[in-house]
Amino acid sequence: MAKIVIATDKPFAAVAVKGIREVAETAGFELALLEKYTEKAQLLEAVTDADAVIIRSDKIDAEVFAAAKQLKIVVRAGAGYDNVDLEAATAHNVCVMNTPGQNSNAVAELVFGMLVFGARNFFNGTSGIELKGKRLGILAYGNVGRNVARIAKGFGMEVYAYDAFFPAEAIEKEGVKAVKSAADLFKTCQIISLHIPATAETKGSINFELLNFLPKGGIVINTARKEVIDESALAKALSERPDLKYLTDIRPDIHADLTANYPDRYFSTPKKTGAQTAEANINAGIAAAEQIVDFLKNGNERFRVN
Ligand code: 3PG
């Protein structure tokens, strides 16, 4: 009997695990669960006899692939797969997939939770700003960016976007103004929401020049990846521009410094929370299980990323 292992440091909601188990067992597969593990050795042990593994932001490197002798497929239940060593996967003949779009509404809703919190001065009772009529710049118009645009329209915001790969005409068709570069987006919009993946090109790409382009009272929200922002540039921008705020769902390495220096302009969630809803867990977890079943039974490689 083929074995599927859920290996999630940050657990899915129990209802999602139940749904994944149903999909696996209905297909005649065994399901094992490793949650909240504290040592890599536990992960290495859990994957030794796994045919398939479902992960979230869990780091799957060459050592994991070497330990997982029977492994055929890893599905990242979520969008970003920068935590998986794709070269090592391919070298071990393992298929890697993600589940695009399944958790994007959850992340987009958190953007607005954080944005209202920031716009109202972290609920400290002082006079804040409203979102209505403000320009929101969405950097990367993928599944999350599109959901952010939809919700922003409900707030009465003017929505702009830049995406290096998605055609401007397609963005404009959705009632969003497309600009020609990230620089134009930062120059135009007081509020910026980051949705770029962490790649060789994007890591550190949110630099001082971009941050300093922000109009007065600029707010940057990062629910994407820690690595996309140049942290020394961020520290410099917050120091030189007392009007700027940075709100993030991915705690930067300089969290302690930023908290100490800018308690009313910097906020980080304690743990990445964007995709942490029952709905997103169910959508992404069950999609992952179904993709595994379809791959192992029928060889379906849709959503393969390596
Ligand atoms: C993703 O890439 O899907 C999101 O960043 C969510 O990550 P998580 O599954 O670790 O919450």
Short mmCIF file of N, CA, C and O and ligand atoms in Angstrom, two decimals, residues 10 56-57 76-81 103 107 223-225 272 274-276, ligand 1:
data_model
loop_
_atom_site.label_atom_id
_atom_site.label_comp_id
_atom_site.label_asym_id
_atom_site.label_seq_id
_atom_site.Cartn_x
_atom_site.Cartn_y
_atom_site.Cartn_z
N LYS A 10 4.01 23.63 10.65
CA LYS A 10 2.82 24.41 11.03
C LYS A 10 1.59 23.60 10.62
O LYS A 10 1.31 23.47 9.42
N ARG A 56 4.14 22.19 3.73
CA ARG A 56 3.78 23.61 3.59
C ARG A 56 5.10 24.37 3.37
O ARG A 56 5.72 24.18 2.35
N SER A 57 5.53 25.19 4.35
CA SER A 57 6.80 25.89 4.15
C SER A 57 7.99 25.06 4.64
O SER A 57 9.09 25.58 4.80
N ARG A 76 3.67 20.71 -2.37
CA ARG A 76 3.66 21.86 -1.46
C ARG A 76 2.21 22.35 -1.45
O ARG A 76 1.72 22.85 -2.49
N ALA A 77 1.52 22.15 -0.34
CA ALA A 77 0.13 22.61 -0.24
C ALA A 77 0.15 24.12 -0.06
O ALA A 77 0.16 24.65 1.04
N GLY A 78 0.20 24.81 -1.18
CA GLY A 78 0.32 26.26 -1.17
C GLY A 78 0.93 26.73 -2.47
O GLY A 78 1.02 25.95 -3.43
N ALA A 79 1.35 27.98 -2.47
CA ALA A 79 1.81 28.58 -3.73
C ALA A 79 3.33 28.51 -3.91
O ALA A 79 3.84 28.00 -4.90
N GLY A 80 4.06 29.06 -2.93
CA GLY A 80 5.52 29.23 -3.09
C GLY A 80 6.26 27.94 -2.80
O GLY A 80 6.02 27.31 -1.78
N TYR A 81 7.19 27.57 -3.68
CA TYR A 81 7.94 26.32 -3.48
C TYR A 81 9.43 26.58 -3.39
O TYR A 81 10.26 25.73 -3.71
N ASN A 103 -4.91 28.84 -1.57
CA ASN A 103 -4.94 29.58 -0.29
C ASN A 103 -4.90 31.09 -0.50
O ASN A 103 -4.69 31.85 0.44
N VAL A 107 -4.78 34.72 2.15
CA VAL A 107 -3.65 35.66 2.23
C VAL A 107 -4.14 37.08 1.92
O VAL A 107 -3.80 38.05 2.61
N THR A 223 3.20 40.08 2.52
CA THR A 223 2.67 38.76 2.87
C THR A 223 3.27 37.72 1.93
O THR A 223 2.74 36.62 1.80
N ALA A 224 4.37 38.10 1.26
CA ALA A 224 4.97 37.22 0.25
C ALA A 224 6.11 36.40 0.87
O ALA A 224 5.86 35.31 1.42
N ARG A 225 7.32 36.92 0.82
CA ARG A 225 8.47 36.22 1.37
C ARG A 225 9.41 37.21 2.02
O ARG A 225 9.61 38.32 1.52
N LYS A 272 3.89 33.16 10.40
CA LYS A 272 3.21 33.40 9.11
C LYS A 272 1.77 32.87 9.17
O LYS A 272 1.53 31.69 9.38
N GLY A 274 -0.89 34.16 6.89
CA GLY A 274 -1.69 34.45 5.70
C GLY A 274 -2.58 33.29 5.27
O GLY A 274 -3.78 33.46 5.06
N ALA A 275 -1.99 32.11 5.16
CA ALA A 275 -2.75 30.96 4.64
C ALA A 275 -3.35 30.13 5.76
O ALA A 275 -3.84 29.03 5.52
N GLN A 276 -3.30 30.66 6.99
CA GLN A 276 -3.71 29.84 8.13
C GLN A 276 -5.20 30.04 8.46
O GLN A 276 -5.57 30.63 9.47
C1 3PG B 1 2.24 29.94 0.24
O1 3PG B 1 3.29 30.05 -0.40
O2 3PG B 1 1.31 29.20 -0.13
C2 3PG B 1 2.01 30.79 1.47
O3 3PG B 1 3.14 31.54 1.77
C3 3PG B 1 1.53 30.01 2.67
O4 3PG B 1 2.56 29.31 3.33
P1 3PG B 1 2.23 28.33 4.55
O5 3PG B 1 1.59 27.11 4.00
O6 3PG B 1 3.57 28.04 5.17
O7 3PG B 1 1.33 29.04 5.51
#
